[in-house]
Short mmCIF file of C-alpha atoms in Angstrom, two decimals:
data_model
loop_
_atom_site.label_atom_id
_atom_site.label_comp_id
_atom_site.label_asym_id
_atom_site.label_seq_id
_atom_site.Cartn_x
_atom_site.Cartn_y
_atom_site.Cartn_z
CA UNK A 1 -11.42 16.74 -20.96
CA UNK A 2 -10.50 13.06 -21.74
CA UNK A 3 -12.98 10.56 -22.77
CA UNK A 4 -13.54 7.73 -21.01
CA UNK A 5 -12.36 5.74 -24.07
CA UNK A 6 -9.56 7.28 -23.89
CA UNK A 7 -9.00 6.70 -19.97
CA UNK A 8 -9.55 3.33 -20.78
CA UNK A 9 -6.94 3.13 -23.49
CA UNK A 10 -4.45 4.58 -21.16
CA UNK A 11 -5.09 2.07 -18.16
CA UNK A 12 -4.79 -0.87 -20.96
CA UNK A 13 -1.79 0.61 -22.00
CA UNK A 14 -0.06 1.04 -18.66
CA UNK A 15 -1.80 -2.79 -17.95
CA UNK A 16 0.48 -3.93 -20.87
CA UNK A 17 3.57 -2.41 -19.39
CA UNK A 18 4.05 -3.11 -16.25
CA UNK A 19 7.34 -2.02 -13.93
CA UNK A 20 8.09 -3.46 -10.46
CA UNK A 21 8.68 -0.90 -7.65
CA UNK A 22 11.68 1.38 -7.94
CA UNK A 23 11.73 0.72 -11.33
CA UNK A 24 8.80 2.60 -12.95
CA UNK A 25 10.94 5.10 -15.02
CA UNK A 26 8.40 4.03 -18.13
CA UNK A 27 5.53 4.41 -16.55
CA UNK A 28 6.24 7.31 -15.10
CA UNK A 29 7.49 9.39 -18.62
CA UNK A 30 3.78 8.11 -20.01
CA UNK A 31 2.22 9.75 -17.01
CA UNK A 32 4.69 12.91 -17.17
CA UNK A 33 3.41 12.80 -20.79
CA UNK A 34 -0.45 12.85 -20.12
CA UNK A 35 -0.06 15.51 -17.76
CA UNK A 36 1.71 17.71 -20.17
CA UNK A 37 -1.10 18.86 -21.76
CA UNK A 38 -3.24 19.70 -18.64
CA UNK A 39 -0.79 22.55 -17.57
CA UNK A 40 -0.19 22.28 -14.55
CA UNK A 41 1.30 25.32 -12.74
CA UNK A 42 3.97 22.71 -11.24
CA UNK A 43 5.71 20.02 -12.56
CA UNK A 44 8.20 17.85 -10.10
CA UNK A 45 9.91 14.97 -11.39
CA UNK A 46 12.14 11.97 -9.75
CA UNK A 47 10.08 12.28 -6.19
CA UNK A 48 11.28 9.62 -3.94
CA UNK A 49 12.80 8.35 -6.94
CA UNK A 50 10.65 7.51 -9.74
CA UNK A 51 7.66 9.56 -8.58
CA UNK A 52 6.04 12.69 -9.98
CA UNK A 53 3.34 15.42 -8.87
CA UNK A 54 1.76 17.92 -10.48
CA UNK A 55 0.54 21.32 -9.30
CA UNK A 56 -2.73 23.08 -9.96
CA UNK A 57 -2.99 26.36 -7.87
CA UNK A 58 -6.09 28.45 -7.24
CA UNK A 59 -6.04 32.34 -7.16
CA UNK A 60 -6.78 32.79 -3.68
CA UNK A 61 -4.80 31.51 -0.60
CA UNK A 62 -6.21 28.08 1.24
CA UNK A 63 -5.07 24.14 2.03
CA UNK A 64 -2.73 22.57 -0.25
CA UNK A 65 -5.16 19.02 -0.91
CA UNK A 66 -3.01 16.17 -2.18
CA UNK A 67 -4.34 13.24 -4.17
CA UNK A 68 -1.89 10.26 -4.25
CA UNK A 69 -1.89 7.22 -7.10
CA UNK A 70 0.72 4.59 -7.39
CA UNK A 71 3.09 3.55 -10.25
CA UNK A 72 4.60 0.10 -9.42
CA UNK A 73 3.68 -3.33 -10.70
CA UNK A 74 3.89 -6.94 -8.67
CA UNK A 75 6.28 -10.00 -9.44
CA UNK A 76 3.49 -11.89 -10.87
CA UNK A 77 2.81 -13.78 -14.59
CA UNK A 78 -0.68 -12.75 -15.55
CA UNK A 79 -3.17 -15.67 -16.74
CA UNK A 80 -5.35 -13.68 -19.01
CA UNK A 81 -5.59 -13.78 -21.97
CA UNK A 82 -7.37 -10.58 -22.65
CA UNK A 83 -5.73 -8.34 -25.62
CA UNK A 84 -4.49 -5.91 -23.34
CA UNK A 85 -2.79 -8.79 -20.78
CA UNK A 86 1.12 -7.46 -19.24
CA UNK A 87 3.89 -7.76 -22.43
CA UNK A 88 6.05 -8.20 -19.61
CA UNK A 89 6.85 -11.91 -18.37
CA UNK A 90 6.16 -12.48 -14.77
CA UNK A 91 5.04 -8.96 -13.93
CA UNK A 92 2.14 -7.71 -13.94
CA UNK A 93 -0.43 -4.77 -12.14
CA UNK A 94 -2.23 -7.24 -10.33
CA UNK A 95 -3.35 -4.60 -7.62
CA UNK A 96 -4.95 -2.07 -9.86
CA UNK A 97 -2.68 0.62 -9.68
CA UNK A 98 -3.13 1.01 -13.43
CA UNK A 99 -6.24 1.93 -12.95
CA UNK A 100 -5.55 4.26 -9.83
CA UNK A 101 -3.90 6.19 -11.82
CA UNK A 102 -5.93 6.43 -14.50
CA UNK A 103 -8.67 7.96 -12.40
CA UNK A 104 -6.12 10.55 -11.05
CA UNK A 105 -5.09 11.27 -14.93
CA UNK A 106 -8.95 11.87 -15.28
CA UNK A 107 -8.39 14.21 -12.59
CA UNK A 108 -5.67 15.83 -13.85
CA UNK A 109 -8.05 16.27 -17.24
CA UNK A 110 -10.53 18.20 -14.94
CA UNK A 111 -8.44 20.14 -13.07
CA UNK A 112 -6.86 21.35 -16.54
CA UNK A 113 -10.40 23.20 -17.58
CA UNK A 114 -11.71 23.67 -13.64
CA UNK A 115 -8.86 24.87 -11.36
CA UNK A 116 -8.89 25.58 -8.00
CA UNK A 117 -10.40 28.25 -6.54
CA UNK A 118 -8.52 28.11 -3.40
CA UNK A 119 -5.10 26.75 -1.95
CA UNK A 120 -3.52 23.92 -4.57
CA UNK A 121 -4.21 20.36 -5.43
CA UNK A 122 -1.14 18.18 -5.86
CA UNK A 123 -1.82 14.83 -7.87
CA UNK A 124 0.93 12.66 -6.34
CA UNK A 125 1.83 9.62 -8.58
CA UNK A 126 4.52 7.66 -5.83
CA UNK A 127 6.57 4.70 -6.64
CA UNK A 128 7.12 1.58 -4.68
CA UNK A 129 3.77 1.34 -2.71
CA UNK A 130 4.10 -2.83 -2.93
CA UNK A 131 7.27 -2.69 -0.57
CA UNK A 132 5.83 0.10 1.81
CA UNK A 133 9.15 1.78 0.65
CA UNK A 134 7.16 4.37 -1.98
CA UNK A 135 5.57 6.86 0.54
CA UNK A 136 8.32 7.18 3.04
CA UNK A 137 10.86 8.04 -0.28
CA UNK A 138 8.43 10.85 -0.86
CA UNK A 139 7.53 12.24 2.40
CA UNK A 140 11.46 12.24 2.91
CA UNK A 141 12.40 13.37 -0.71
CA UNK A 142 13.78 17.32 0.44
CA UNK A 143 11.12 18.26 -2.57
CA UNK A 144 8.39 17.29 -0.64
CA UNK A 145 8.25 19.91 2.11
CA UNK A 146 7.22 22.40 -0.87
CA UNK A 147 3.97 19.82 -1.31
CA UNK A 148 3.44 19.29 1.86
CA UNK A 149 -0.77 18.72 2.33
CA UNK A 150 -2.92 20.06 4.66
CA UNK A 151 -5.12 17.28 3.31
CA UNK A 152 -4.20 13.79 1.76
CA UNK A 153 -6.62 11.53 0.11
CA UNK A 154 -6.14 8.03 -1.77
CA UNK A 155 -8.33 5.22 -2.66
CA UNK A 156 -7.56 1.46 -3.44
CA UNK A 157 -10.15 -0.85 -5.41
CA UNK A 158 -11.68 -3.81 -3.77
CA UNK A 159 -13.09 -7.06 -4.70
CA UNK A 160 -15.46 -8.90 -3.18
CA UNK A 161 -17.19 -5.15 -2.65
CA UNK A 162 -20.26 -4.17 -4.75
CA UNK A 163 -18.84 -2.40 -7.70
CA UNK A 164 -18.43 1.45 -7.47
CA UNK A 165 -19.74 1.19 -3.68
CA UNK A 166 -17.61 2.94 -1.64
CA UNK A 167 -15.91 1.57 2.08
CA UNK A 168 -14.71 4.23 4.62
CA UNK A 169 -13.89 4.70 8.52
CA UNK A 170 -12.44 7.10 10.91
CA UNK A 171 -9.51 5.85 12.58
CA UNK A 172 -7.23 3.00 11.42
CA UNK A 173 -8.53 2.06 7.44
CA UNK A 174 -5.68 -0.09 6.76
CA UNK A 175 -3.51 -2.36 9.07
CA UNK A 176 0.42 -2.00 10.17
CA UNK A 177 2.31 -4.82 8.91
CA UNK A 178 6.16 -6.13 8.53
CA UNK A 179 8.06 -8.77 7.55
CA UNK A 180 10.52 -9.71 10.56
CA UNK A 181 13.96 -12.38 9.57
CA UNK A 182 15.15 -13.88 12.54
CA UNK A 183 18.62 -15.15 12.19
CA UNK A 184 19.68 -18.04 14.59
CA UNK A 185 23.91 -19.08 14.25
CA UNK A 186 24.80 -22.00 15.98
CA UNK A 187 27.71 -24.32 15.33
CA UNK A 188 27.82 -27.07 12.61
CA UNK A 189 29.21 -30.29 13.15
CA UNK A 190 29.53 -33.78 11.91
CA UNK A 191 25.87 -35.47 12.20
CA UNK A 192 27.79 -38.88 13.90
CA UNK A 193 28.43 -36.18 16.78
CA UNK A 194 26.24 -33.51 17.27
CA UNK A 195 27.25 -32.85 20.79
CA UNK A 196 30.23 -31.04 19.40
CA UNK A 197 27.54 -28.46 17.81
CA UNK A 198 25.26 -26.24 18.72
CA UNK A 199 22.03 -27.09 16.57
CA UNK A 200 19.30 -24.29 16.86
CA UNK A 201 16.74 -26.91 15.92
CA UNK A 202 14.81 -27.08 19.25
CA UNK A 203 14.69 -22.91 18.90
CA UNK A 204 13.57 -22.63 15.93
CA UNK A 205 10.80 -25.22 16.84
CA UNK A 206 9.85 -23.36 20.08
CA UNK A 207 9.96 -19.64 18.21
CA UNK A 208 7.71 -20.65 15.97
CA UNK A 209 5.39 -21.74 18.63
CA UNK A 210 5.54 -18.74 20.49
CA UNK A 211 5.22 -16.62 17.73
CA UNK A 212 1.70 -18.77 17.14
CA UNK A 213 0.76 -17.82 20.54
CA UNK A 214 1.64 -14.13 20.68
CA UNK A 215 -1.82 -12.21 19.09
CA UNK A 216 -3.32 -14.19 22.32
CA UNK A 217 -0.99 -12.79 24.66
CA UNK A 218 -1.19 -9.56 23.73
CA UNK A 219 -4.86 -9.28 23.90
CA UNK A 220 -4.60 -10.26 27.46
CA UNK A 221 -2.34 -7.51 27.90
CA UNK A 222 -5.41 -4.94 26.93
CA UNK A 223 -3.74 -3.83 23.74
CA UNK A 224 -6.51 -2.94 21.46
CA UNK A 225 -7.58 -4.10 18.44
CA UNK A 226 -6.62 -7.32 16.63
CA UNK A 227 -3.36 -8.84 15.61
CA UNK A 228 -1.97 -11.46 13.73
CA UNK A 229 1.29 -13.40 13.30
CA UNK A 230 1.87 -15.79 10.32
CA UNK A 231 5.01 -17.35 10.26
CA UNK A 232 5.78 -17.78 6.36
CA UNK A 233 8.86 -19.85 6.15
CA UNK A 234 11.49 -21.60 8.09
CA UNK A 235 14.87 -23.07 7.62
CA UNK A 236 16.99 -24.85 9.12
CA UNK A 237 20.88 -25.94 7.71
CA UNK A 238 20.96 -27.79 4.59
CA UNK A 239 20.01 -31.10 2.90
CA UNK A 240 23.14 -33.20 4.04
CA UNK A 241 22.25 -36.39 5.78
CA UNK A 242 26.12 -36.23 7.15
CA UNK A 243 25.51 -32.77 8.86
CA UNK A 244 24.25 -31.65 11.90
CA UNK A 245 22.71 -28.13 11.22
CA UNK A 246 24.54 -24.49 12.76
CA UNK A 247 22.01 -22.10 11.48
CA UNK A 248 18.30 -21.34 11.08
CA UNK A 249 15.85 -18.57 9.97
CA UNK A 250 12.05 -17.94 10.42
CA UNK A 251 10.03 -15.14 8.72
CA UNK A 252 6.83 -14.22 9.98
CA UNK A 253 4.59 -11.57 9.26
CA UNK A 254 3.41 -9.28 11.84
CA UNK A 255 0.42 -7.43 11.67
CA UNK A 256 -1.65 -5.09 13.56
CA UNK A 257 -4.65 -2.70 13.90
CA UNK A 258 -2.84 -0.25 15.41
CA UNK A 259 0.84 0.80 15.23
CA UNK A 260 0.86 0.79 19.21
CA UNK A 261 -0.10 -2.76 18.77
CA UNK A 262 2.72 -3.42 16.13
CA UNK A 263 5.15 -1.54 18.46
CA UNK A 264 4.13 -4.46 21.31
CA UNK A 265 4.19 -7.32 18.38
CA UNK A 266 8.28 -6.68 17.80
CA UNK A 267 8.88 -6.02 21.07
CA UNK A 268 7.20 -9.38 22.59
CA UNK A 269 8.82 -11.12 19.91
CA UNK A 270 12.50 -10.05 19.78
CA UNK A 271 12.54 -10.31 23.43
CA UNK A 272 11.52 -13.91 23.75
CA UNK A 273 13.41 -15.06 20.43
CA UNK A 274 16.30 -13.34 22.50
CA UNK A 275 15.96 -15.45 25.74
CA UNK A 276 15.08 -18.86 24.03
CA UNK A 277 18.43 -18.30 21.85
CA UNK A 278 20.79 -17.69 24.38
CA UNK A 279 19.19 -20.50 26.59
CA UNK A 280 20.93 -22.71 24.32
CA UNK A 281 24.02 -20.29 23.32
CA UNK A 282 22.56 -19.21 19.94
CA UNK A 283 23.75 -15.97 18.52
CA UNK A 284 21.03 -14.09 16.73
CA UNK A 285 20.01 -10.97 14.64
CA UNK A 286 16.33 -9.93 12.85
CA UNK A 287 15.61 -7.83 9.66
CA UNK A 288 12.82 -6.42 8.79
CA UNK A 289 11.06 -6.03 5.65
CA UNK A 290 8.24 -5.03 3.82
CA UNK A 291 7.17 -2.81 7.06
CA UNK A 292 3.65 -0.98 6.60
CA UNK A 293 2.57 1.64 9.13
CA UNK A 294 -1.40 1.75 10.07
CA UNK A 295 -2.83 4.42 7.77
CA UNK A 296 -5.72 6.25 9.77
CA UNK A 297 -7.77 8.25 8.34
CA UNK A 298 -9.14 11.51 10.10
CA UNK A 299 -12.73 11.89 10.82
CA UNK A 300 -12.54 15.30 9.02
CA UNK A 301 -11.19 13.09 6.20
CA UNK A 302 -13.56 10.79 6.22
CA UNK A 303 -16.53 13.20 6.03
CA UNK A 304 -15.28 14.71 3.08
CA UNK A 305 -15.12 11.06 1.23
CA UNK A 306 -19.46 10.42 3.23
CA UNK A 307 -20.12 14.11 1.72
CA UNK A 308 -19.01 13.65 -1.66
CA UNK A 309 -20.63 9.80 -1.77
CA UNK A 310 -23.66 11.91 -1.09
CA UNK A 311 -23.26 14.44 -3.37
CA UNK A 312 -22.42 12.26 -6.54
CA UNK A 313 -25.07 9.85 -5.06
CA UNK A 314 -22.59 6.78 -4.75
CA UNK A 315 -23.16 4.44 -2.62
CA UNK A 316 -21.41 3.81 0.55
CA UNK A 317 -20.66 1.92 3.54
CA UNK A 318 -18.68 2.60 7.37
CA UNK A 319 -16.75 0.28 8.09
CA UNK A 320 -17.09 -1.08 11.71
CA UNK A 321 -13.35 -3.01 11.50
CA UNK A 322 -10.21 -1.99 9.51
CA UNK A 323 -8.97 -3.49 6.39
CA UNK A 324 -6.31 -6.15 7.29
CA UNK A 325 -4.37 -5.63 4.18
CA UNK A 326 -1.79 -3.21 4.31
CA UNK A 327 -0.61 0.05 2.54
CA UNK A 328 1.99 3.00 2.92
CA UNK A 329 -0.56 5.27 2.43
CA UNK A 330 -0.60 5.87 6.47
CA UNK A 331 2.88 7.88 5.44
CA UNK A 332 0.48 11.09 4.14
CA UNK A 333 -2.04 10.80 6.52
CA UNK A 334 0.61 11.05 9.49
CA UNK A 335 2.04 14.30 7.69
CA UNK A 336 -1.03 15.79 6.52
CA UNK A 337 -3.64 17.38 9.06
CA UNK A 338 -6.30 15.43 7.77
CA UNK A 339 -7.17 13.21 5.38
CA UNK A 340 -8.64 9.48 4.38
CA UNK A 341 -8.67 6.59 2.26
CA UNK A 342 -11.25 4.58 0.90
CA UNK A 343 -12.19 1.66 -0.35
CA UNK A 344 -14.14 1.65 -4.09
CA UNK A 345 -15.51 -2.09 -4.62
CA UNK A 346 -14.52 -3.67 -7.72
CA UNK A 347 -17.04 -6.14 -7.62
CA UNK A 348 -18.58 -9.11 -5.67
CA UNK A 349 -16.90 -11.61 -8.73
CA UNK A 350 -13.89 -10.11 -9.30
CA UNK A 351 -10.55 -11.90 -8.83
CA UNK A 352 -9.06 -10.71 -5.51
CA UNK A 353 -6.02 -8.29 -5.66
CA UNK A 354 -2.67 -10.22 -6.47
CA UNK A 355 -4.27 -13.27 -8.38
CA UNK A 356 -3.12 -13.82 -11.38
CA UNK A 357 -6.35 -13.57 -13.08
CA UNK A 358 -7.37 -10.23 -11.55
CA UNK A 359 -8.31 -6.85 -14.08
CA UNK A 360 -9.13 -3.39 -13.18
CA UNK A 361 -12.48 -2.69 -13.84
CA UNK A 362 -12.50 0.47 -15.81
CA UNK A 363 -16.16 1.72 -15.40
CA UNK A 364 -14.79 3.04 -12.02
CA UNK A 365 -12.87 5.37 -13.27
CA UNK A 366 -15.24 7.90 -13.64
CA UNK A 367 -16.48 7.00 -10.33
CA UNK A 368 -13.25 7.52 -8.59
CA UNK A 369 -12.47 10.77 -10.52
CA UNK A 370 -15.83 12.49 -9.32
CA UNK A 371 -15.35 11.28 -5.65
CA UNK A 372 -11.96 13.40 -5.67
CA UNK A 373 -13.32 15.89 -7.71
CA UNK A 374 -15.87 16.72 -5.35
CA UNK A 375 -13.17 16.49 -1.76
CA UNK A 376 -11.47 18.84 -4.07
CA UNK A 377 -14.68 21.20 -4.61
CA UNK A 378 -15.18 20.93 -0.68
CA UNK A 379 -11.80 21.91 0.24
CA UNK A 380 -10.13 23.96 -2.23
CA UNK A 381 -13.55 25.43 -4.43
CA UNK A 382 -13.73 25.10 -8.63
CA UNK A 383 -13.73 27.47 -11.09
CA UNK A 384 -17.02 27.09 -13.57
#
């Protein structure tokens, strides 16, 4: 078993070395290296790219219970000055995953002297979960369909919750969200004439106020739950008093309770983009980024995280609204039976997640370890 000391030197260390998603070969050798000597009865490397899991099996047949942590990093310079602050300039873990996985190391620790009884537990460690990328380069990796969970849990810290309380739901935990790029091409000309262009100024303009106006709209159309648009940036030609502008983009982000709700969000707002653009012969395209599926969590699943609140005597909270923040978790949930994630509160004065000043705090490691150690006791049994 690891000390907590030692936990704690490990999430400093991985603190210090931060990689950005799709990049985490480092972090994910130091991992490889913890779990080494916990021998596990499966080792699988390179998992949707950088991404590893480890296999503990139990001596009797039952549901393979997955516990997923996340190696990436965010495009941000860290403001502490704390020993332990990022060594690397203008990235740091500013969303805690260093201390995710941490607490699914510690798990790994337990699992090493208390396996399964029943089934297998597969600690998951994916990369990429800041682009929404991570889980869908797992769940499609050809390797996973040997993992594939009966069960999938995960948890994210939170600020602003009462540290080491616990936040859960059935049903949607986490919003669907996407980045949407909408192209406009128009014609350039000389700004003495612009009649001999096509300027997709007055589109853009009207877009944008549309897109305002859509969450509205689509309540009246009894889609449930909420949604938001936030248009995020907009451009139009270029600084050149002599020009008369022939192109334009927006970026919004969409964002949903639901994924039926998301569906309606492009939908709605492709289709009128579409007609306001040709109105004024406009040619235009969208891409998408940064797309995040709803994750929903199971009301099996989220038993399992009331039961072993209860057991471990942590306290807790249901939810009576989702989180609006977004993460790809939903990708394990929708191939797993059942399943959950919650919410462990990293304090009512911490820095919120992706500020520059934020930290991990470590005393909820141990916290987070025994809440999965007990799902795991629920599910799959534990030697000793």
């Amino acid at each position: 078993m690891q000390s907590l000391e030692q936990l704690i030197t490990l999430r400093k260390t991985l603190h210090q070395n931060p990689e950005l998603s799709n990049q985490e070969e480092a972090t994910a050798v130091r991992i490889l290296n913890e779990f080494k000597c916990f021998s596990p009865d499966e080792i699988v490397t390179d998992l949707g790219g950088t991404g590893l899991a480890f296999v503990f099996n139990g001596t009797d047949s039952g549901p393979t219970t997955l516990i997923r942590s996340e190696l990436d990093a965010l495009p941000i310079e860290e403001t502490n000055t704390f020993s332990h602050r990022s060594q690397v300039k203008g990235v740091s873990h500013k969303c805690g995953h260093d201390g995710h996985m941490s607490i699914v190391t510690a798990l790994g620790a337990e699992l090493a002297k208390s396996r399964p009884q029943k089934g297998r537990v597969v600690l998951c460690f994916q990369p990429a979960e800041e682009t929404g990328m991570g889980a869908i380069q797992v769940v499609n990796d050809v390797c996973f369909a040997t993992l594939k969970p009966d069960y999938a849990f995960a948890l994210h810290n939170y600020p602003g919750l009462e540290l080491g309380k616990v936040a859960v739901r059935a049903g949607t935990f986490n919003c669907a969200s996407r980045g949407m790029i909408i192209h406009l091409k128009g014609k350039t000309s000389h700004a003495a004439h612009p009649e001999n262009g096509i300027s997709p100024a007055n589109v853009m303009c009207n877009i944008i106020q549309e897109l305002n106006a859509l969450p509205s709209k689509i309540v009246g159309q009894g889609i449930e739950g909420r949604h938001w648009v936030t248009v995020i940036h907009a451009k139009l030609g270029e600084v050149a008093f002599g020009t008369a502008p022939g192109d334009a983009v927006v970026m919004v982000t969409l964002r949903s309770e639901s994924n039926e709700g998301m569906h309606t969000l492009i939908e709605q707002a492709e289709a009128f983009s579409r007609r306001l653009a040709e109105q004024e012969g406009l040619s235009i395209s969208f891409e998408y980024d940064d797309v995040f599926q709803a994750s929903v969590n199971s009301q099996i699943g989220c038993d399992l995280v009331v039961n072993a609140c209860e057991t471990m005597k942590t306290p807790y909270l249901l939810l009576d609204e989702p989180m609006r923040w977004s993460e790809d978790f939903g990708q394990f949930t929708a191939t797993a039976k059942e399943g959950a994630m919650f919410a462990l509160g990293a304090g009512q004065t911490s820095p919120q997640l992706h500020n520059p000043d934020y930290d991990f705090p470590d005393s909820l490691i141990p916290i987070g370890r025994d809440i999965f150690l007990d799902i795991i006791r629920q599910l799959n049994g534990l030697e000793g």
